[in-house]
Short mmCIF file of C-alpha atoms and ligand atoms in Angstrom, two decimals:
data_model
loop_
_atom_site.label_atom_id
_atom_site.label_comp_id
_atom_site.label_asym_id
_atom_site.label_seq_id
_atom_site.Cartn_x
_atom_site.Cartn_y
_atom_site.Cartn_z
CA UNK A 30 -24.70 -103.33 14.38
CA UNK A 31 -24.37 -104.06 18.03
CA UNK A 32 -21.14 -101.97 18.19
CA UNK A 33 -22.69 -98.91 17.15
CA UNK A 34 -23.89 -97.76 20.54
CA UNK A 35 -20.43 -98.60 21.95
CA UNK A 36 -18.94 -96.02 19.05
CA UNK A 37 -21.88 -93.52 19.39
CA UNK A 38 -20.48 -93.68 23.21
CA UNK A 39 -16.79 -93.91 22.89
CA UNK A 40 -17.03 -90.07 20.46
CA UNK A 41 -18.97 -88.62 23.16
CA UNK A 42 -16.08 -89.53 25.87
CA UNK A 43 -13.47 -88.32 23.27
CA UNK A 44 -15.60 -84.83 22.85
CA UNK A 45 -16.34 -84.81 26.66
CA UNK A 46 -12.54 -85.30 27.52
CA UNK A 47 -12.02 -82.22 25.49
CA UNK A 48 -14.35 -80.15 26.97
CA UNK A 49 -17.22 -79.93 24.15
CA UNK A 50 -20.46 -81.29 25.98
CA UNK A 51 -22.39 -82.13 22.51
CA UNK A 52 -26.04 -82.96 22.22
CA UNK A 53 -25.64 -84.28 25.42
CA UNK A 54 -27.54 -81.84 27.48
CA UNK A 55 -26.45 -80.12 30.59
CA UNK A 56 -25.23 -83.51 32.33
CA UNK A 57 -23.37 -85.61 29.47
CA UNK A 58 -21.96 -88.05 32.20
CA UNK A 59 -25.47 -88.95 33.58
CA UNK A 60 -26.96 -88.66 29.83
CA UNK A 61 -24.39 -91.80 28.66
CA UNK A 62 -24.91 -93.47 32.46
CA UNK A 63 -28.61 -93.83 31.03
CA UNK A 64 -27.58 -94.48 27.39
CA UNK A 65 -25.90 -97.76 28.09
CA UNK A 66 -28.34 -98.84 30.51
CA UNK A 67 -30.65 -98.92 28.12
CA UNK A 68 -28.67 -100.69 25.60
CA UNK A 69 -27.64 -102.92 28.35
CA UNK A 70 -31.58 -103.62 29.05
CA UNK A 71 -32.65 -103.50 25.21
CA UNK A 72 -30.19 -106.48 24.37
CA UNK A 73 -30.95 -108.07 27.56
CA UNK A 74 -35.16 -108.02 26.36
CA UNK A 75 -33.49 -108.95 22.68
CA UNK A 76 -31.94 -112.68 24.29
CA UNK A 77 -35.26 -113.56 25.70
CA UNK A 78 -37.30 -112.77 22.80
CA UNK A 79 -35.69 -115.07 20.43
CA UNK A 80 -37.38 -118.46 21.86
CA UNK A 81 -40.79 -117.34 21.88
CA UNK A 82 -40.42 -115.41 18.15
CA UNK A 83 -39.25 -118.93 16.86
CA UNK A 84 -42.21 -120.67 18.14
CA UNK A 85 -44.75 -118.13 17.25
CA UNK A 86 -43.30 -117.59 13.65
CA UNK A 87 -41.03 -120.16 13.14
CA UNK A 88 -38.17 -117.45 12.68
CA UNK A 89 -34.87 -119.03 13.67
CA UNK A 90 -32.48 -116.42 15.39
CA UNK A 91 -31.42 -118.44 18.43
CA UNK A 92 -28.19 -118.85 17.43
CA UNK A 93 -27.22 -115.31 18.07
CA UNK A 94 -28.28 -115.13 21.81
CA UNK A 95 -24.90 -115.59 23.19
CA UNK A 96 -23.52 -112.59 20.82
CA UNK A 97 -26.96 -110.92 22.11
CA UNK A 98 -25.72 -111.66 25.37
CA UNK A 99 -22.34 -110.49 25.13
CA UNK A 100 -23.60 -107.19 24.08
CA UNK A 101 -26.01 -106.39 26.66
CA UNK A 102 -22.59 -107.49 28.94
CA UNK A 103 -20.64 -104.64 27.19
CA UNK A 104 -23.08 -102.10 27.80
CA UNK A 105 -23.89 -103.01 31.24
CA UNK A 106 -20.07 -103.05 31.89
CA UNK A 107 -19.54 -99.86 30.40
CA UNK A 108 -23.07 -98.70 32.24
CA UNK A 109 -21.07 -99.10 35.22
CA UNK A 110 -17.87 -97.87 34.56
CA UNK A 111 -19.37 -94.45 33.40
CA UNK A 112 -21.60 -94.20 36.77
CA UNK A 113 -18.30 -95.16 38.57
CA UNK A 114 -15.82 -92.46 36.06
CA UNK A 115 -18.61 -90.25 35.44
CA UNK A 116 -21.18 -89.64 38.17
CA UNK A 117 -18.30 -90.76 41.42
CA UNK A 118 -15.09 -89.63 39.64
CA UNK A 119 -13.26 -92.83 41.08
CA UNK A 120 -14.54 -92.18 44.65
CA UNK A 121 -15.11 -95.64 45.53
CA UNK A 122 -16.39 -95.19 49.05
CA UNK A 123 -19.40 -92.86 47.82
CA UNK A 124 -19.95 -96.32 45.54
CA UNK A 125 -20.11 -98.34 48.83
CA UNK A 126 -22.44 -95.98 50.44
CA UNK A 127 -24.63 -95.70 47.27
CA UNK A 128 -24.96 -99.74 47.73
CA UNK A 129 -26.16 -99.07 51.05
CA UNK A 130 -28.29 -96.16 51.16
CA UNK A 131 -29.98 -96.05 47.62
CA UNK A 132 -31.73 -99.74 47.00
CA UNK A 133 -31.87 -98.79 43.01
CA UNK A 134 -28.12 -99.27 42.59
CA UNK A 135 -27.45 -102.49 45.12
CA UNK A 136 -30.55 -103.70 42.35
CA UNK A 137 -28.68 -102.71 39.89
CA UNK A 138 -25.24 -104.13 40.76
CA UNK A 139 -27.01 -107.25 42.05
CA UNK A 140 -27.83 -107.70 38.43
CA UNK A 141 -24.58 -106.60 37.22
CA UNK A 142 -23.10 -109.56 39.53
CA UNK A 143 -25.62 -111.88 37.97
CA UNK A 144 -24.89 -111.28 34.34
CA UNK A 145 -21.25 -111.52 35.07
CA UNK A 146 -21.28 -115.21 35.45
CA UNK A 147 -23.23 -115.71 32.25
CA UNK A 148 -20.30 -113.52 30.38
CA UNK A 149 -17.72 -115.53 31.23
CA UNK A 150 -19.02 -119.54 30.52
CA UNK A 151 -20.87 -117.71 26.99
CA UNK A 152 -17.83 -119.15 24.88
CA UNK A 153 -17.54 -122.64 23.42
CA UNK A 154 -15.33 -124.32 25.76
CA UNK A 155 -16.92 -123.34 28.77
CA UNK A 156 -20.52 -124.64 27.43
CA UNK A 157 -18.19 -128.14 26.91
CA UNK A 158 -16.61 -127.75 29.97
CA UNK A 159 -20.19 -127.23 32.10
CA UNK A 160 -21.93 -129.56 29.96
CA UNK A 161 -25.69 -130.02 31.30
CA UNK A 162 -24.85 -127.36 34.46
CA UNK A 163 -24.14 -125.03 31.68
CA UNK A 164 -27.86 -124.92 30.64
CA UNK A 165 -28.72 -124.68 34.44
CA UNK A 166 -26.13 -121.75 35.02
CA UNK A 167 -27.53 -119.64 32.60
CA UNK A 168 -31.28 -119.50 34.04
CA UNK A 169 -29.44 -116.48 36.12
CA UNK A 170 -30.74 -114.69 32.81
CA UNK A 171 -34.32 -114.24 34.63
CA UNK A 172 -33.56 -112.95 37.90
CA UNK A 173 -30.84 -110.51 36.62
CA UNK A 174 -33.68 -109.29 34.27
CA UNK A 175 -36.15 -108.95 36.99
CA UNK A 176 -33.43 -107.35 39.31
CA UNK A 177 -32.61 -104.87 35.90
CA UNK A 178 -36.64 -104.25 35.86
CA UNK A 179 -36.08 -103.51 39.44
CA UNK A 180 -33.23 -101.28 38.97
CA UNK A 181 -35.28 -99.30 36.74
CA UNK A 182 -38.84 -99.49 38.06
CA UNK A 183 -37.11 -98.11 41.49
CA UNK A 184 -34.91 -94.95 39.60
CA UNK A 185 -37.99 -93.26 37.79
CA UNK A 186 -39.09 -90.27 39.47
CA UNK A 187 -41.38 -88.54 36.86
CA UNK A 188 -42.08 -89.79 33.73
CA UNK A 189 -43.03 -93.56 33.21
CA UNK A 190 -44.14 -94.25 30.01
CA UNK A 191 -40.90 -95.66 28.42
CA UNK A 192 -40.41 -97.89 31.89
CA UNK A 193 -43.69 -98.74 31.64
CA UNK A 194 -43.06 -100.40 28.48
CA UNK A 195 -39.97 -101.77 29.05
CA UNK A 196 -41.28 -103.44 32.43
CA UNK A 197 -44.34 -104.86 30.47
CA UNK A 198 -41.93 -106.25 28.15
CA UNK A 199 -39.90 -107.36 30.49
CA UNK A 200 -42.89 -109.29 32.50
CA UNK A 201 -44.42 -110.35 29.43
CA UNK A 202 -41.36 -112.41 28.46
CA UNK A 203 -40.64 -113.36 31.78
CA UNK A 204 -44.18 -115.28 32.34
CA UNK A 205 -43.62 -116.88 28.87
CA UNK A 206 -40.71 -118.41 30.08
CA UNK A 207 -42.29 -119.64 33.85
CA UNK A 208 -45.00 -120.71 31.87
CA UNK A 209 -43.24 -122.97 29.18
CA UNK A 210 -41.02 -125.06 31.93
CA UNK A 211 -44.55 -125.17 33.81
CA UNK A 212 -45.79 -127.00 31.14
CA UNK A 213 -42.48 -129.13 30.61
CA UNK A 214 -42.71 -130.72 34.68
C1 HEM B 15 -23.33 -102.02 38.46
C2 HEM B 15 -24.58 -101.88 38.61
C3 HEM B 15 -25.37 -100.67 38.19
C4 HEM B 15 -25.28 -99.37 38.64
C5 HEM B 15 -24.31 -98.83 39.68
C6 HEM B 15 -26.27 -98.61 37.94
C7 HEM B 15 -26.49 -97.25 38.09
C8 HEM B 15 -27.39 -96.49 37.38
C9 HEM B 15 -27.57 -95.07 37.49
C10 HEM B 15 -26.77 -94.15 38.43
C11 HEM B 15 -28.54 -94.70 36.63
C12 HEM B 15 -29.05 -93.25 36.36
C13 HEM B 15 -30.08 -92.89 37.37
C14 HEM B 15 -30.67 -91.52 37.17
O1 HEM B 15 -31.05 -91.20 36.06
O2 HEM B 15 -30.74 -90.77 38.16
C15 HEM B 15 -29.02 -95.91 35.99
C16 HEM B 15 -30.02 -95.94 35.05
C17 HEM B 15 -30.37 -97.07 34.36
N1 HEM B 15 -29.83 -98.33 34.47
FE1 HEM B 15 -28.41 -98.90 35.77
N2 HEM B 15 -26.96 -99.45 37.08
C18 HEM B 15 -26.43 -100.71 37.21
C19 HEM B 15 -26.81 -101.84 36.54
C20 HEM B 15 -27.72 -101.87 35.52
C21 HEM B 15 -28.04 -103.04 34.74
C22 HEM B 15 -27.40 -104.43 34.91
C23 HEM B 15 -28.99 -102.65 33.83
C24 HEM B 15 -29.68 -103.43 32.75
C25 HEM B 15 -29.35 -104.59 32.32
C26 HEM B 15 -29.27 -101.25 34.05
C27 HEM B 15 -30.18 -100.50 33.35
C28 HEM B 15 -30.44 -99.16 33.57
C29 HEM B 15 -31.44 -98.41 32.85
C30 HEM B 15 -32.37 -98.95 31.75
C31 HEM B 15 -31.41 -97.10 33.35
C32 HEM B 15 -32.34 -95.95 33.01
C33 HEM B 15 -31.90 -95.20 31.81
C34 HEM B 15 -32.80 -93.98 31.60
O3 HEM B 15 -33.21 -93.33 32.56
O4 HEM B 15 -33.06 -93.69 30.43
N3 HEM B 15 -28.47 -100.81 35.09
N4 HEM B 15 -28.31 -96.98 36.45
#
């Protein structure tokens, strides 16, 4: 099920490599720019949602957070890679300005940098390897979600309403969290 954004993504490239722009509208590279960064944030919301769904309802999905994980990964990864193919055509020193002059993407790749990390220790020998730093590690979750928040709170020029909802979401889940290791110290 995850994979089916990644598919949904990989025909449009095909069809855009040979010239036939789709459904995508008038700018297919921005369109799937936005497409996988909001698959990128949806799975990121999906990881975080898990612990407080078990203790509300006692519905046990924790165990697929790291897969969860992985995917919002793969989506941020290939976020990036189309905003770097698509939108700069490989021109890596328009990247380094963007980072400079537009705060949205250094948010953004700040994030990027912080789910990176989490990626690479979300496989069973790393979580041995770490042990308890492994639990510690992985608390990067809520900043790169804030930062992602950021990202998108700081890119929206006209209409809110779906950032709106993702941001109260986002928050929502967010002050769960602060407020259940509150209550553990
Ligand atoms: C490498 C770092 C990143 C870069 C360079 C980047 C760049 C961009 C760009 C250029 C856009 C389109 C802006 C526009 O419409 O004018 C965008 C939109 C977006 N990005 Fe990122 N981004 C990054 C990281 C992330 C991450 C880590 C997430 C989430 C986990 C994310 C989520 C989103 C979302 C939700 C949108 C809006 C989609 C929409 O308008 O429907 N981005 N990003």
């Amino acid at each position: 099920m995850g994979l089916l954004p990644f598919f949904y993504c990989l025909y449009h490239v095909v069809a855009l490599w040979f010239g036939y722009e789709g459904k995508l509208g008038a700018d297919p590279g921005k369109e799937l720019v936005r497409f996988n960064g909001q698959c990128a944030l949806v799975f990121l919301l999906l990881t975080q949602v898990l612990t407080p769904l078990k203790e509300v309802t006692g519905f046990n999905l924790v165990s697929i957070r790291r897969i969860l994980g992985l995917f919002c990964f793969l989506y941020a990864s290939l976020h990036f890679t189309a905003y770097l193919l698509l939108l700069l055509e490989f021109r890596f020193s328009e990247l380094s300005d963007d980072l400079v002059k537009r705060p949205y993407i250094s948010v953004g790749f700040a994030a990027f940098i912080l789910l990176l990390p989490l990626a690479i220790t979300s496989n069973n020998w790393m979580v041995a390897r770490f042990r308890g730093r492994w639990k510690t590690l992985h608390k990067l979750v809520y900043p790169a979600l804030f930062l992602a928040l950021l990202h998108l709170i700081w890119l929206t020029k006209n209409d809110y309403s779906l950032t709106l909802i993702y941001v109260v979401i986002g928050l929502i889940l967010l002050l769960v969290r602060a407020w259940r290791s509150f209550l553990k110290t």
